[in-house]
């Protein structure tokens, strides 16, 4: 059995005759008949019933036809993929992410991506996670780097990195000089947090419930720069990723403490529309970040796709 024979079988099934298959494939009717007979002899099964001038496919023929359809589809996809990898990457990729990744991850990522693919136009958008998920589902953007979980049946999520959220205060705060911070120490503290409903806030709220902490929330915003400015001014404390406050901690503007016990961790991952084949521009953006994470000082999550 070879690909030419499968092609002949498919043509006969679709045209309903050996003559029609010959015309489609530009070979004689006798050549078509001979190849079908060879297949039938090899399988020891009739593939078509001959009914006057027409043929009808048998169950064995139908099984072989379905195999041929899968084989030709696999060949087409593989050929397309190989052809795509040999071509220069061009076009536009529309990328979305929350405020934190847009400020602290995207600049390094996009600088490297555009060095490798200068002919790709990258458009970046930020905003609340629920709005970005709606855009991903609608296909108006291509790829998002969002706080997980994102549970939508038509989207694929691919975990990328884990960030520990730390208690961040100003230098004069009573907790600033404390050597060890326990969850119970957070009880009744004034907090400036991400807005309710965001995935990061859900992670924090679950931590408060688990550790039986009752915070005093004095302000909510999705803007990480506003959060840091408000903490530095002495309005309250926050829980934020260590990656976002490295500069302020080094300069002494902010003080950060790890919280003892169960770690408070936020997981971030790629989110994109489910499809038979991931576009090359998406897979390439994912690959570039995977290679950059170690030098960016971010903890990489072992990637497993989930729908």
CSV table of C-alpha atoms in Angstrom, one decimal:
chain,number,residue,atom,x,y,z
A,1,UNK,CA,0.0,0.0,0.0
A,2,UNK,CA,1.3,3.4,-0.9
A,3,UNK,CA,0.1,7.0,-1.0
A,4,UNK,CA,-0.8,6.9,-4.7
A,5,UNK,CA,-3.1,3.9,-4.0
A,6,UNK,CA,-4.8,5.8,-1.2
A,7,UNK,CA,-5.2,8.8,-3.5
A,8,UNK,CA,-6.8,6.6,-6.1
A,9,UNK,CA,-9.1,5.0,-3.5
A,10,UNK,CA,-10.2,8.5,-2.3
A,11,UNK,CA,-10.8,9.6,-5.9
A,12,UNK,CA,-13.0,6.6,-6.7
A,13,UNK,CA,-15.0,7.1,-3.5
A,14,UNK,CA,-15.6,10.8,-4.2
A,15,UNK,CA,-16.4,10.5,-7.9
A,16,UNK,CA,-18.4,7.2,-7.6
A,17,UNK,CA,-16.7,5.5,-10.6
A,18,UNK,CA,-13.3,4.3,-11.9
A,19,UNK,CA,-13.8,6.5,-15.0
A,20,UNK,CA,-14.4,9.6,-12.9
A,21,UNK,CA,-11.4,8.9,-10.8
A,22,UNK,CA,-9.2,8.4,-13.9
A,23,UNK,CA,-10.3,11.8,-15.3
A,24,UNK,CA,-9.6,13.5,-11.9
A,25,UNK,CA,-6.1,12.0,-11.6
A,26,UNK,CA,-5.3,12.0,-15.4
A,27,UNK,CA,-4.8,8.3,-15.7
A,28,UNK,CA,-6.6,5.6,-17.6
A,29,UNK,CA,-9.6,3.7,-16.2
A,30,UNK,CA,-7.6,0.4,-16.4
A,31,UNK,CA,-4.8,1.9,-14.3
A,32,UNK,CA,-7.3,2.9,-11.6
A,33,UNK,CA,-8.9,-0.6,-11.7
A,34,UNK,CA,-5.5,-2.3,-11.4
A,35,UNK,CA,-4.5,-0.3,-8.3
A,36,UNK,CA,-7.8,-1.0,-6.6
A,37,UNK,CA,-7.5,-4.7,-7.4
A,38,UNK,CA,-3.9,-4.7,-6.0
A,39,UNK,CA,-5.2,-3.1,-2.7
A,40,UNK,CA,-8.1,-5.6,-2.5
A,41,UNK,CA,-5.7,-8.5,-3.0
A,42,UNK,CA,-3.3,-7.1,-0.3
A,43,UNK,CA,-6.1,-6.7,2.2
A,44,UNK,CA,-8.1,-9.8,1.2
A,45,UNK,CA,-11.2,-7.6,1.3
A,46,UNK,CA,-13.4,-6.0,-1.4
A,47,UNK,CA,-13.1,-2.2,-1.2
A,48,UNK,CA,-16.0,-1.4,-3.7
A,49,UNK,CA,-19.1,-3.2,-4.9
A,50,UNK,CA,-19.4,-2.9,-8.7
A,51,UNK,CA,-23.0,-2.0,-9.5
A,52,UNK,CA,-23.5,-1.5,-13.3
A,53,UNK,CA,-21.4,1.6,-14.2
A,54,UNK,CA,-21.2,2.8,-10.6
A,55,UNK,CA,-19.3,1.6,-7.6
A,56,UNK,CA,-20.3,1.6,-3.9
A,57,UNK,CA,-17.7,1.6,-1.1
A,58,UNK,CA,-17.7,-1.4,1.2
A,59,UNK,CA,-17.2,-1.1,5.0
A,60,UNK,CA,-13.5,-2.1,4.5
A,61,UNK,CA,-13.2,0.5,1.8
A,62,UNK,CA,-14.7,3.1,4.1
A,63,UNK,CA,-12.2,2.3,6.9
A,64,UNK,CA,-9.4,2.7,4.4
A,65,UNK,CA,-10.9,5.9,3.1
A,66,UNK,CA,-10.9,7.4,6.6
A,67,UNK,CA,-7.3,6.4,7.0
A,68,UNK,CA,-6.4,8.1,3.7
A,69,UNK,CA,-8.2,11.3,4.8
A,70,UNK,CA,-6.2,11.4,8.0
A,71,UNK,CA,-2.9,10.7,6.2
A,72,UNK,CA,-3.4,13.4,3.6
A,73,UNK,CA,-4.4,15.9,6.3
A,74,UNK,CA,-1.3,15.1,8.4
A,75,UNK,CA,0.8,15.5,5.3
A,76,UNK,CA,-0.8,18.9,4.5
A,77,UNK,CA,-0.3,20.2,8.0
A,78,UNK,CA,3.3,19.0,8.2
A,79,UNK,CA,4.1,20.6,4.8
A,80,UNK,CA,2.5,23.9,5.8
A,81,UNK,CA,4.4,23.9,9.1
A,82,UNK,CA,7.7,23.2,7.4
A,83,UNK,CA,7.0,25.9,4.8
A,84,UNK,CA,6.1,28.4,7.5
A,85,UNK,CA,9.3,27.8,9.5
A,86,UNK,CA,11.4,28.5,6.4
A,87,UNK,CA,9.7,31.9,5.8
A,88,UNK,CA,10.5,35.2,7.5
A,89,UNK,CA,8.0,35.9,10.3
A,90,UNK,CA,5.9,38.9,9.4
A,91,UNK,CA,2.5,40.4,10.2
A,92,UNK,CA,1.1,41.6,13.4
A,93,UNK,CA,0.7,40.0,16.9
A,94,UNK,CA,-1.7,41.6,19.3
A,95,UNK,CA,-0.5,40.9,22.9
A,96,UNK,CA,-2.3,41.6,26.1
A,97,UNK,CA,-1.4,41.5,29.8
A,98,UNK,CA,-2.0,42.9,33.2
A,99,UNK,CA,-0.3,46.0,34.4
A,100,UNK,CA,2.5,44.2,36.3
A,101,UNK,CA,3.6,42.0,33.3
A,102,UNK,CA,3.2,44.9,30.9
A,103,UNK,CA,5.7,47.0,33.0
A,104,UNK,CA,8.1,44.3,34.2
A,105,UNK,CA,8.0,41.5,31.7
A,106,UNK,CA,6.9,42.8,28.3
A,107,UNK,CA,9.7,45.4,27.8
A,108,UNK,CA,12.5,42.7,28.0
A,109,UNK,CA,10.4,40.2,26.1
A,110,UNK,CA,9.5,42.5,23.2
A,111,UNK,CA,13.0,43.9,22.8
A,112,UNK,CA,14.3,40.4,22.3
A,113,UNK,CA,11.4,39.3,20.1
A,114,UNK,CA,11.8,42.3,17.8
A,115,UNK,CA,15.5,41.7,17.6
A,116,UNK,CA,14.8,38.3,16.3
A,117,UNK,CA,11.8,39.2,14.1
A,118,UNK,CA,12.1,42.9,13.1
A,119,UNK,CA,9.3,42.6,10.5
A,120,UNK,CA,6.6,41.7,13.0
A,121,UNK,CA,4.5,44.5,14.3
A,122,UNK,CA,3.7,44.0,18.0
A,123,UNK,CA,0.7,45.7,19.5
A,124,UNK,CA,0.3,45.7,23.3
A,125,UNK,CA,-2.9,46.3,25.3
A,126,UNK,CA,-3.5,46.2,29.1
A,127,UNK,CA,-6.6,46.3,31.2
A,128,UNK,CA,-8.7,44.2,33.6
A,129,UNK,CA,-8.3,40.5,33.2
A,130,UNK,CA,-12.0,39.8,32.4
A,131,UNK,CA,-12.0,42.3,29.6
A,132,UNK,CA,-8.8,40.8,28.1
A,133,UNK,CA,-10.2,37.3,28.3
A,134,UNK,CA,-13.3,38.5,26.4
A,135,UNK,CA,-11.0,39.9,23.7
A,136,UNK,CA,-9.1,36.7,23.5
A,137,UNK,CA,-12.3,34.7,23.1
A,138,UNK,CA,-13.5,37.1,20.4
A,139,UNK,CA,-10.3,36.8,18.5
A,140,UNK,CA,-9.6,40.5,18.5
A,141,UNK,CA,-6.2,39.8,20.2
A,142,UNK,CA,-3.9,36.9,19.7
A,143,UNK,CA,-2.1,36.1,23.0
A,144,UNK,CA,-2.3,37.1,26.6
A,145,UNK,CA,0.0,36.8,29.6
A,146,UNK,CA,-2.4,36.7,32.5
A,147,UNK,CA,-2.7,35.7,36.1
A,148,UNK,CA,-4.2,32.2,36.3
A,149,UNK,CA,-6.5,30.4,36.5
A,150,UNK,CA,-8.4,31.3,33.4
A,151,UNK,CA,-11.1,28.7,32.8
A,152,UNK,CA,-12.8,29.1,29.4
A,153,UNK,CA,-13.6,26.1,27.2
A,154,UNK,CA,-12.4,27.8,24.0
A,155,UNK,CA,-9.1,29.0,25.4
A,156,UNK,CA,-5.8,27.2,26.1
A,157,UNK,CA,-3.8,28.2,29.2
A,158,UNK,CA,-0.1,27.4,29.4
A,159,UNK,CA,1.5,28.2,32.9
A,160,UNK,CA,4.7,30.1,32.6
A,161,UNK,CA,6.0,31.5,35.9
A,162,UNK,CA,5.4,31.6,39.6
A,163,UNK,CA,5.9,34.8,41.7
A,164,UNK,CA,5.8,35.0,45.4
A,165,UNK,CA,3.7,37.8,46.8
A,166,UNK,CA,5.5,39.6,49.7
A,167,UNK,CA,4.3,42.0,52.4
A,168,UNK,CA,5.5,45.4,51.3
A,169,UNK,CA,5.5,48.4,53.7
A,170,UNK,CA,7.2,51.8,54.1
A,171,UNK,CA,10.3,52.2,56.3
A,172,UNK,CA,8.5,53.8,59.2
A,173,UNK,CA,5.8,51.1,59.4
A,174,UNK,CA,5.7,49.1,62.6
A,175,UNK,CA,6.3,45.9,60.6
A,176,UNK,CA,9.3,47.3,58.7
A,177,UNK,CA,11.9,46.1,61.2
A,178,UNK,CA,10.3,42.9,62.1
A,179,UNK,CA,12.6,39.9,61.3
A,180,UNK,CA,9.9,37.3,60.9
A,181,UNK,CA,6.3,38.0,59.6
A,182,UNK,CA,3.6,35.5,60.4
A,183,UNK,CA,0.2,35.5,58.7
A,184,UNK,CA,-1.4,36.5,62.0
A,185,UNK,CA,0.7,39.7,62.0
A,186,UNK,CA,-1.4,41.0,59.0
A,187,UNK,CA,-4.6,41.0,60.9
A,188,UNK,CA,-6.3,44.5,61.0
A,189,UNK,CA,-3.4,46.1,59.0
A,190,UNK,CA,-4.5,48.8,56.5
A,191,UNK,CA,-3.9,47.4,53.0
A,192,UNK,CA,-3.8,48.8,49.5
A,193,UNK,CA,-4.7,45.9,47.2
A,194,UNK,CA,-5.5,45.0,43.6
A,195,UNK,CA,-9.2,45.4,42.7
A,196,UNK,CA,-11.8,42.8,43.8
A,197,UNK,CA,-12.5,40.3,41.0
A,198,UNK,CA,-8.9,40.2,39.6
A,199,UNK,CA,-7.2,36.9,39.7
A,200,UNK,CA,-4.3,38.3,41.8
A,201,UNK,CA,-6.9,39.6,44.3
A,202,UNK,CA,-8.6,36.2,44.4
A,203,UNK,CA,-5.2,34.6,45.3
A,204,UNK,CA,-4.8,37.1,48.1
A,205,UNK,CA,-8.4,36.8,49.4
A,206,UNK,CA,-8.0,33.0,49.5
A,207,UNK,CA,-4.8,33.5,51.5
A,208,UNK,CA,-6.7,35.7,54.0
A,209,UNK,CA,-9.5,33.2,54.4
A,210,UNK,CA,-7.1,30.2,54.7
A,211,UNK,CA,-5.0,32.0,57.4
A,212,UNK,CA,-8.0,33.6,59.1
A,213,UNK,CA,-6.7,37.1,58.5
A,214,UNK,CA,-9.1,40.1,58.6
A,215,UNK,CA,-7.4,42.9,56.7
A,216,UNK,CA,-8.5,46.6,56.7
A,217,UNK,CA,-8.7,47.4,53.0
A,218,UNK,CA,-8.3,51.2,52.5
A,219,UNK,CA,-7.8,51.3,48.8
A,220,UNK,CA,-8.1,49.2,45.6
A,221,UNK,CA,-6.5,49.7,42.2
A,222,UNK,CA,-5.2,47.6,39.3
A,223,UNK,CA,-2.3,50.0,38.8
A,224,UNK,CA,0.8,48.6,40.4
A,225,UNK,CA,2.6,51.9,40.3
A,226,UNK,CA,-0.2,53.6,42.2
A,227,UNK,CA,-0.1,50.8,44.8
A,228,UNK,CA,3.6,51.3,45.3
A,229,UNK,CA,3.3,55.1,45.5
A,230,UNK,CA,0.5,54.9,48.1
A,231,UNK,CA,2.5,52.4,50.2
A,232,UNK,CA,5.6,54.7,50.1
A,233,UNK,CA,3.5,57.6,51.2
A,234,UNK,CA,2.5,55.8,54.4
A,235,UNK,CA,-1.2,55.1,53.7
A,236,UNK,CA,-0.9,51.3,54.2
A,237,UNK,CA,0.8,48.1,53.2
A,238,UNK,CA,0.3,45.8,50.2
A,239,UNK,CA,1.0,42.2,49.0
A,240,UNK,CA,2.8,42.3,45.7
A,241,UNK,CA,5.3,40.3,43.7
A,242,UNK,CA,9.0,40.7,44.6
A,243,UNK,CA,9.8,41.3,41.0
A,244,UNK,CA,7.7,44.5,41.0
A,245,UNK,CA,9.4,46.2,43.9
A,246,UNK,CA,13.1,45.3,43.4
A,247,UNK,CA,14.2,48.8,42.6
A,248,UNK,CA,12.3,50.4,45.5
A,249,UNK,CA,13.6,47.9,48.0
A,250,UNK,CA,17.2,48.4,46.8
A,251,UNK,CA,16.8,52.2,47.3
A,252,UNK,CA,15.2,51.8,50.7
A,253,UNK,CA,11.9,53.4,49.6
A,254,UNK,CA,10.0,50.2,50.4
A,255,UNK,CA,10.5,47.3,52.8
A,256,UNK,CA,9.6,43.7,51.8
A,257,UNK,CA,9.1,40.7,54.0
A,258,UNK,CA,8.4,37.1,53.1
A,259,UNK,CA,5.4,35.7,54.9
A,260,UNK,CA,6.1,32.6,56.8
A,261,UNK,CA,4.1,29.4,56.5
A,262,UNK,CA,2.3,28.5,53.3
A,263,UNK,CA,3.8,30.6,50.5
A,264,UNK,CA,1.6,33.2,48.9
A,265,UNK,CA,2.1,32.5,45.2
A,266,UNK,CA,0.7,34.0,42.0
A,267,UNK,CA,0.9,31.9,38.8
A,268,UNK,CA,1.0,33.6,35.4
A,269,UNK,CA,0.5,31.9,32.1
A,270,UNK,CA,-0.1,32.3,28.4
A,271,UNK,CA,-3.7,32.3,27.2
A,272,UNK,CA,-4.8,32.0,23.6
A,273,UNK,CA,-7.7,30.7,21.5
A,274,UNK,CA,-7.9,27.0,21.0
A,275,UNK,CA,-7.2,25.9,17.4
A,276,UNK,CA,-6.0,22.9,15.5
A,277,UNK,CA,-2.6,24.5,15.0
A,278,UNK,CA,-0.9,27.3,17.0
A,279,UNK,CA,0.2,30.1,14.7
A,280,UNK,CA,3.9,30.5,14.5
A,281,UNK,CA,3.9,34.0,15.8
A,282,UNK,CA,2.3,32.8,19.0
A,283,UNK,CA,4.6,29.8,19.4
A,284,UNK,CA,7.6,32.0,18.8
A,285,UNK,CA,6.6,34.6,21.4
A,286,UNK,CA,6.1,31.8,23.9
A,287,UNK,CA,9.5,30.3,23.0
A,288,UNK,CA,11.3,33.6,23.4
A,289,UNK,CA,9.9,34.2,26.9
A,290,UNK,CA,10.8,30.6,28.0
A,291,UNK,CA,14.4,31.4,27.1
A,292,UNK,CA,14.4,34.8,28.9
A,293,UNK,CA,12.9,33.8,32.2
A,294,UNK,CA,16.1,32.6,33.9
A,295,UNK,CA,18.0,35.8,33.1
A,296,UNK,CA,15.0,37.9,34.2
A,297,UNK,CA,15.2,36.2,37.6
A,298,UNK,CA,11.7,34.7,37.3
A,299,UNK,CA,10.7,31.2,38.5
A,300,UNK,CA,9.6,29.1,35.5
A,301,UNK,CA,6.6,26.8,35.8
A,302,UNK,CA,6.8,23.5,34.1
A,303,UNK,CA,4.5,24.1,31.1
A,304,UNK,CA,1.4,21.9,30.7
A,305,UNK,CA,-1.3,23.1,28.4
A,306,UNK,CA,-4.9,23.0,29.6
A,307,UNK,CA,-8.1,23.8,27.9
